[in-house]
Short mmCIF file of C-alpha atoms and ligand atoms in Angstrom, two decimals:
data_model
loop_
_atom_site.label_atom_id
_atom_site.label_comp_id
_atom_site.label_asym_id
_atom_site.label_seq_id
_atom_site.Cartn_x
_atom_site.Cartn_y
_atom_site.Cartn_z
CA MET A 195 75.88 46.84 19.95
CA GLN A 196 75.47 50.93 20.32
CA GLY A 197 74.02 52.50 16.77
CA ARG A 198 72.87 49.30 15.28
CA GLY A 199 68.68 49.51 15.12
CA PRO A 200 65.72 47.62 14.34
CA GLY A 201 65.42 47.04 10.50
CA VAL A 202 69.48 46.53 10.30
CA PRO A 203 70.18 43.23 9.10
CA ALA A 204 71.11 40.83 11.77
CA VAL A 205 74.43 40.28 12.12
CA GLU A 206 77.05 37.33 12.03
CA GLY A 207 78.69 36.99 15.48
CA VAL A 208 82.94 36.86 15.53
CA PRO A 209 83.47 33.10 16.13
CA ALA A 210 85.11 32.81 19.17
CA ASP A 211 87.33 29.40 17.68
CA GLY A 212 86.98 30.12 13.90
CA SER A 213 84.49 27.41 13.39
CA VAL A 214 81.23 28.47 15.44
CA THR A 215 79.67 31.74 13.87
CA PRO A 216 76.05 32.54 16.21
CA PHE A 217 73.69 34.15 14.42
CA VAL A 218 72.43 37.38 16.60
CA ASP A 219 68.67 37.73 16.10
CA THR A 220 68.69 42.12 16.57
CA SER A 221 64.78 41.67 15.88
CA LYS A 222 63.52 40.89 19.05
CA PRO A 223 65.24 41.98 22.95
CA SER A 224 67.13 38.76 24.44
CA VAL A 225 67.44 38.06 27.86
CA ALA A 226 71.41 38.81 28.23
CA ARG A 227 71.19 42.12 26.25
CA VAL A 228 68.40 43.35 28.03
CA TYR A 229 69.91 42.68 31.06
CA ASP A 230 72.65 44.34 29.63
CA VAL A 231 71.00 47.68 28.87
CA LEU A 232 69.48 47.67 32.97
CA LEU A 233 73.25 47.03 33.71
CA GLY A 234 74.39 50.30 32.16
CA GLY A 235 76.15 47.90 29.36
CA LYS A 236 76.80 48.57 25.75
CA ASP A 237 76.23 45.03 24.17
CA ASN A 238 72.79 45.67 23.19
CA TYR A 239 70.59 46.79 20.03
CA GLU A 240 68.15 49.67 19.93
CA VAL A 241 65.30 46.59 20.11
CA ASP A 242 66.63 45.79 23.11
CA ARG A 243 66.68 49.38 24.36
CA GLU A 244 63.15 50.31 23.26
CA PHE A 245 62.53 47.28 25.66
CA CYS A 246 63.98 48.22 28.50
CA ARG A 247 62.21 51.91 27.79
CA ARG A 248 58.72 50.44 27.88
CA THR A 249 60.12 48.79 31.14
CA LEU A 250 61.08 51.73 32.83
CA GLU A 251 57.36 53.45 32.15
CA ILE A 252 56.17 50.50 34.21
CA ASN A 253 58.41 50.52 36.56
CA PRO A 254 61.19 53.32 36.74
CA GLN A 255 63.12 51.51 39.13
CA ALA A 256 63.38 48.18 37.38
CA PRO A 257 67.17 48.35 36.73
CA LEU A 258 67.37 48.16 40.40
CA LEU A 259 66.38 44.78 40.05
CA ALA A 260 69.05 43.65 37.68
CA ARG A 261 71.32 45.39 40.04
CA ALA A 262 70.10 43.68 43.07
CA PHE A 263 70.79 40.35 41.52
CA ARG A 264 74.53 41.56 40.16
CA GLN A 265 75.45 42.22 43.67
CA TRP A 266 73.81 39.54 45.25
CA LEU A 267 76.14 37.42 42.62
CA VAL A 268 79.00 39.59 43.42
CA ARG A 269 78.51 38.86 47.48
CA VAL A 270 77.68 34.80 47.03
CA VAL A 271 81.21 34.55 45.28
CA ARG A 272 82.98 36.45 47.41
CA PHE A 273 81.35 34.40 50.15
CA LEU A 274 82.08 30.88 48.73
CA SER A 275 85.69 32.08 47.50
CA SER A 276 86.39 33.24 51.21
CA GLY A 277 84.44 31.07 53.53
CA PRO A 278 84.14 27.36 52.62
CA GLY A 279 87.39 27.97 50.18
CA ILE A 280 85.62 26.82 46.85
CA ASP A 281 87.88 27.36 44.04
CA GLN A 282 85.85 25.79 41.48
CA ILE A 283 82.87 27.34 40.14
CA LEU A 284 80.23 26.65 37.11
CA ASP A 285 78.50 29.72 36.43
CA CYS A 286 75.16 28.96 34.65
CA GLY A 287 73.82 31.89 32.17
CA SER A 288 77.08 34.00 32.52
CA GLY A 289 75.43 36.75 30.73
CA LEU A 290 77.23 39.61 29.10
CA PRO A 291 80.87 40.73 30.51
CA THR A 292 79.80 43.43 33.17
CA ALA A 293 82.13 45.68 35.46
CA GLU A 294 82.25 42.48 37.86
CA ASN A 295 82.26 38.77 36.73
CA THR A 296 82.52 35.94 38.51
CA HIS A 297 86.05 34.89 37.84
CA GLN A 298 87.42 38.15 38.69
CA VAL A 299 85.73 38.16 42.19
CA ALA A 300 86.60 34.94 43.15
CA GLN A 301 90.39 35.21 41.41
CA ARG A 302 90.65 38.16 43.25
CA ILE A 303 90.76 36.03 46.55
CA ASN A 304 91.98 32.75 45.15
CA PRO A 305 93.88 33.17 41.81
CA GLU A 306 93.68 29.45 41.69
CA THR A 307 90.01 29.39 41.07
CA THR A 308 88.73 28.06 37.87
CA VAL A 309 85.37 29.32 36.59
CA VAL A 310 83.44 27.56 33.99
CA TYR A 311 80.69 30.31 32.61
CA VAL A 312 77.66 28.86 30.05
CA ASP A 313 75.54 30.60 28.08
CA ASN A 314 73.61 29.86 25.13
CA ASP A 315 72.72 33.45 23.95
CA PRO A 316 74.24 33.77 20.44
CA MET A 317 75.67 37.73 21.62
CA VAL A 318 77.47 36.12 24.26
CA ILE A 319 78.89 33.29 22.52
CA ALA A 320 80.22 35.47 19.76
CA HIS A 321 81.26 38.80 21.71
CA GLY A 322 81.38 37.82 25.39
CA ARG A 323 83.32 34.81 25.49
CA ALA A 324 86.28 36.13 24.33
CA LEU A 325 86.00 38.91 27.28
CA LEU A 326 85.13 36.09 29.99
CA GLU A 327 88.07 33.98 29.08
CA GLU A 328 90.44 36.00 30.19
CA ASN A 329 92.67 33.92 31.55
CA ASP A 330 93.47 30.20 31.66
CA ARG A 331 91.52 29.04 34.81
CA THR A 332 88.50 31.16 32.87
CA HIS A 333 86.34 29.20 30.49
CA PHE A 334 83.43 29.47 28.35
CA ILE A 335 80.98 26.75 27.14
CA ASP A 336 77.99 27.11 24.72
CA ALA A 337 75.45 24.76 26.35
CA ASP A 338 71.99 24.77 27.56
CA LEU A 339 71.47 24.90 31.07
CA ARG A 340 68.39 22.97 31.15
CA ASP A 341 70.55 19.50 30.02
CA PRO A 342 72.24 19.11 33.29
CA GLU A 343 73.91 15.39 31.90
CA ALA A 344 75.14 17.01 28.35
CA LEU A 345 76.55 20.27 30.52
CA LEU A 346 78.22 18.44 33.25
CA ALA A 347 79.72 15.62 30.16
CA HIS A 348 80.95 18.78 27.74
CA PRO A 349 84.60 18.18 27.47
CA ALA A 350 85.71 21.53 28.88
CA VAL A 351 83.90 20.76 32.12
CA ALA A 352 85.53 17.36 32.24
CA LYS A 353 88.66 19.34 31.25
CA HIS A 354 88.81 21.81 33.73
CA LEU A 355 86.56 20.99 36.65
CA ASP A 356 87.41 17.95 38.62
CA LEU A 357 83.75 16.72 39.48
CA SER A 358 85.07 14.44 42.41
CA ARG A 359 86.09 17.71 44.59
CA PRO A 360 83.92 20.18 45.74
CA LEU A 361 82.54 23.17 43.50
CA ALA A 362 80.08 25.73 43.16
CA LEU A 363 77.03 25.48 41.01
CA ILE A 364 75.82 29.10 40.60
CA GLN A 365 71.83 29.76 38.55
CA CYS A 366 71.80 33.75 39.29
CA ALA A 367 68.98 35.16 37.67
CA THR A 368 68.62 32.03 35.07
CA LEU A 369 66.12 29.46 36.50
CA HIS A 370 63.00 31.93 36.01
CA HIS A 371 63.93 31.77 31.81
CA VAL A 372 63.11 28.00 32.61
CA GLU A 373 59.29 26.94 31.77
CA ASP A 374 57.23 24.96 33.70
CA GLU A 375 57.06 22.58 31.17
CA ASP A 376 61.18 22.03 31.44
CA ASP A 377 60.70 21.77 35.09
CA PRO A 378 63.55 23.67 36.74
CA ARG A 379 63.01 21.63 39.92
CA ASP A 380 63.94 18.39 38.36
CA VAL A 381 66.47 20.05 36.27
CA MET A 382 68.03 21.37 39.80
CA ALA A 383 67.52 17.84 41.40
CA ARG A 384 69.64 16.33 38.58
CA TYR A 385 72.83 18.79 38.54
CA ILE A 386 72.40 18.33 42.72
CA GLU A 387 72.49 14.74 42.32
CA ALA A 388 75.99 14.99 39.98
CA LEU A 389 77.54 17.44 42.67
CA PRO A 390 80.28 16.04 44.82
CA SER A 391 79.16 16.25 48.76
CA GLY A 392 80.74 19.56 49.77
CA SER A 393 79.54 21.54 47.23
CA TYR A 394 77.42 24.97 46.95
CA VAL A 395 74.09 25.55 45.05
CA ALA A 396 73.28 29.30 44.75
CA ILE A 397 69.84 30.12 43.21
CA SER A 398 68.41 33.92 43.06
CA HIS A 399 65.27 33.91 40.74
CA PHE A 400 61.92 36.17 40.60
CA HIS A 401 60.02 36.01 43.45
CA ASP A 402 56.52 36.79 43.53
CA PRO A 403 55.08 36.68 47.07
CA ALA A 404 51.47 35.69 45.79
CA ASP A 405 49.48 37.17 48.35
CA GLY A 406 47.23 40.01 46.77
CA SER A 407 49.71 42.61 47.50
CA GLU A 408 51.03 45.51 45.44
CA LEU A 409 54.32 43.81 44.98
CA SER A 410 52.39 40.43 43.93
CA GLU A 411 50.84 42.46 41.58
CA LEU A 412 53.94 44.27 40.50
CA ALA A 413 55.48 41.05 39.76
CA ARG A 414 52.95 40.03 37.87
CA THR A 415 53.00 42.97 35.92
CA MET A 416 56.84 42.51 35.02
CA GLU A 417 56.60 39.10 34.40
CA ALA A 418 53.78 39.82 31.65
CA ASN A 419 55.77 42.66 30.16
CA LEU A 420 58.73 39.96 30.43
CA ARG A 421 56.83 37.14 28.62
CA SER A 422 55.31 39.59 25.95
CA ALA A 423 58.59 40.43 24.42
CA ILE A 424 61.22 37.53 25.32
CA GLY A 425 58.76 34.81 25.69
CA SER A 426 60.37 33.49 29.11
CA GLY A 427 60.67 35.09 32.80
CA ARG A 428 58.43 33.41 35.79
CA CYS A 429 58.05 34.75 39.20
CA ARG A 430 57.61 31.63 41.46
CA THR A 431 56.48 31.65 44.92
CA TYR A 432 58.73 31.18 47.95
CA ALA A 433 57.91 27.57 48.35
CA GLN A 434 58.65 27.17 44.54
CA ILE A 435 62.11 28.80 44.66
CA GLU A 436 63.22 26.85 47.77
CA SER A 437 62.27 23.32 46.07
CA LEU A 438 64.66 24.42 43.59
CA PHE A 439 67.49 23.26 46.31
CA GLY A 440 65.93 19.94 46.41
CA GLY A 441 65.96 20.11 50.35
CA LEU A 442 69.82 20.72 50.76
CA GLU A 443 70.34 23.07 53.97
CA LEU A 444 69.99 26.40 53.49
CA VAL A 445 73.19 28.34 54.22
CA GLU A 446 72.30 31.68 56.86
CA PRO A 447 70.09 33.91 56.09
CA GLY A 448 68.04 31.21 54.01
CA LEU A 449 66.08 31.95 50.96
CA VAL A 450 65.31 35.73 51.29
CA PRO A 451 65.33 39.01 49.22
CA ALA A 452 68.73 39.37 47.53
CA VAL A 453 69.21 42.49 48.91
CA ASP A 454 68.61 41.61 52.46
CA TRP A 455 71.54 38.60 51.74
CA TRP A 456 74.68 39.49 53.80
CA PRO A 457 74.80 43.22 52.70
CA GLU A 458 77.52 44.78 52.23
CA GLY A 459 76.85 47.40 55.29
CA PRO A 460 73.97 49.82 56.91
CA ARG A 461 71.46 50.49 54.30
CA LEU A 462 71.43 54.33 53.92
CA GLN A 463 67.75 54.55 51.89
CA PRO A 464 65.57 51.15 51.88
CA PRO A 465 65.38 49.33 48.93
CA ALA A 466 62.37 49.88 45.82
CA ASP A 467 60.34 47.69 45.95
CA VAL A 468 61.22 46.02 42.46
CA GLU A 469 64.28 44.66 44.47
CA TYR A 470 61.94 42.47 46.66
CA ILE A 471 61.28 40.70 43.59
CA ALA A 472 64.75 39.32 43.38
CA TYR A 473 65.48 36.45 45.98
CA GLY A 474 68.12 34.27 46.39
CA ALA A 475 70.03 31.69 48.82
CA VAL A 476 72.73 29.39 48.85
CA ALA A 477 72.63 25.88 50.15
CA ARG A 478 75.53 23.07 50.77
CA LYS A 479 75.64 19.66 49.59
CA PRO A 480 76.54 17.33 52.88
C1 SAM B 5 69.15 37.77 33.58
S1 SAM B 5 70.52 36.89 32.70
C2 SAM B 5 71.60 36.79 34.40
C3 SAM B 5 72.95 37.09 33.94
C4 SAM B 5 74.12 36.47 35.19
N1 SAM B 5 73.90 35.06 35.50
C5 SAM B 5 73.55 37.51 36.07
O1 SAM B 5 72.86 37.19 37.03
O2 SAM B 5 74.15 38.72 36.27
C6 SAM B 5 70.15 35.64 32.37
C7 SAM B 5 71.00 35.00 31.33
O3 SAM B 5 70.88 33.17 31.38
C8 SAM B 5 71.04 32.66 29.73
N2 SAM B 5 70.10 31.90 29.79
C9 SAM B 5 68.57 31.45 29.34
N3 SAM B 5 68.22 30.31 29.76
C10 SAM B 5 69.56 29.83 29.34
C11 SAM B 5 69.83 28.11 28.90
N4 SAM B 5 68.29 27.62 28.66
N5 SAM B 5 70.76 27.82 28.76
C12 SAM B 5 72.32 29.05 29.00
N6 SAM B 5 71.81 29.97 29.17
C13 SAM B 5 70.65 30.16 29.26
C14 SAM B 5 70.75 34.11 29.14
O4 SAM B 5 71.29 34.04 27.69
C15 SAM B 5 71.23 34.91 29.86
O5 SAM B 5 72.15 35.92 29.43
#
């Protein structure tokens, strides 16, 4: 949190249920906390802020990348709630609570919507879950999104989500933290297999056009920076990201830069280059 810096001993998190005491490692930045810094949050440490300062030296517009993902998430949840009328959402890799969280967006449209958040970052588990579990239709589970079978069999999922009715599975800015050796395509195939007909899958991901362009170079530089400090983060090509949908038909406009996925309205200025690293799409399981 604000004010604690490197060298300060790691803190124990606040147990949400009195039995779990997550260990927050403050010796290196974490994905969830860095994302929080970039979104202007306060649930982070000096080590995260220092990493973000270095990132800003590489690209001063880096916070726009985080914002592009987050705003895409808000528009997707709004669409899912108001269009197909999805009223149960599994939000994988929730991150730390921020201004607009999935349950707030969805429940504003349909107060009956149930949201189950998943994350495995100790800071999110310790601190975020209390804020995310805002009402009796909002739940949080500490689980690894790379293990679909365990996640879907989690007692809280079984209790709060009806897997015989359509639901939305959201992976916003999460799967690029799943390494190739953990086979994100196979992970998603297993989720998709388990989803009932009429369900939606929303994925956003770091994109590398891999065409020798300046944008590709920027993607590679951002990836190297992230991996050197956090140890994960893969920019993938259009075909690699598309394959995560397991052949499902994509809702219009398909897989596009997140900023181009049903923007709020006319643009007053062109998006920054870095925003074109965030790609996203939504698919429906027939
Ligand atoms: C970049 S943040 C995105 C947060 C949120 N989905 C959003 O877009 O605003 C990625 C989140 O995924 C979580 N995450 C990464 N790998 C995970 C895993 N294997 N299991 C569960 N959560 C994971 C991180 O802890 C982090 O909170």
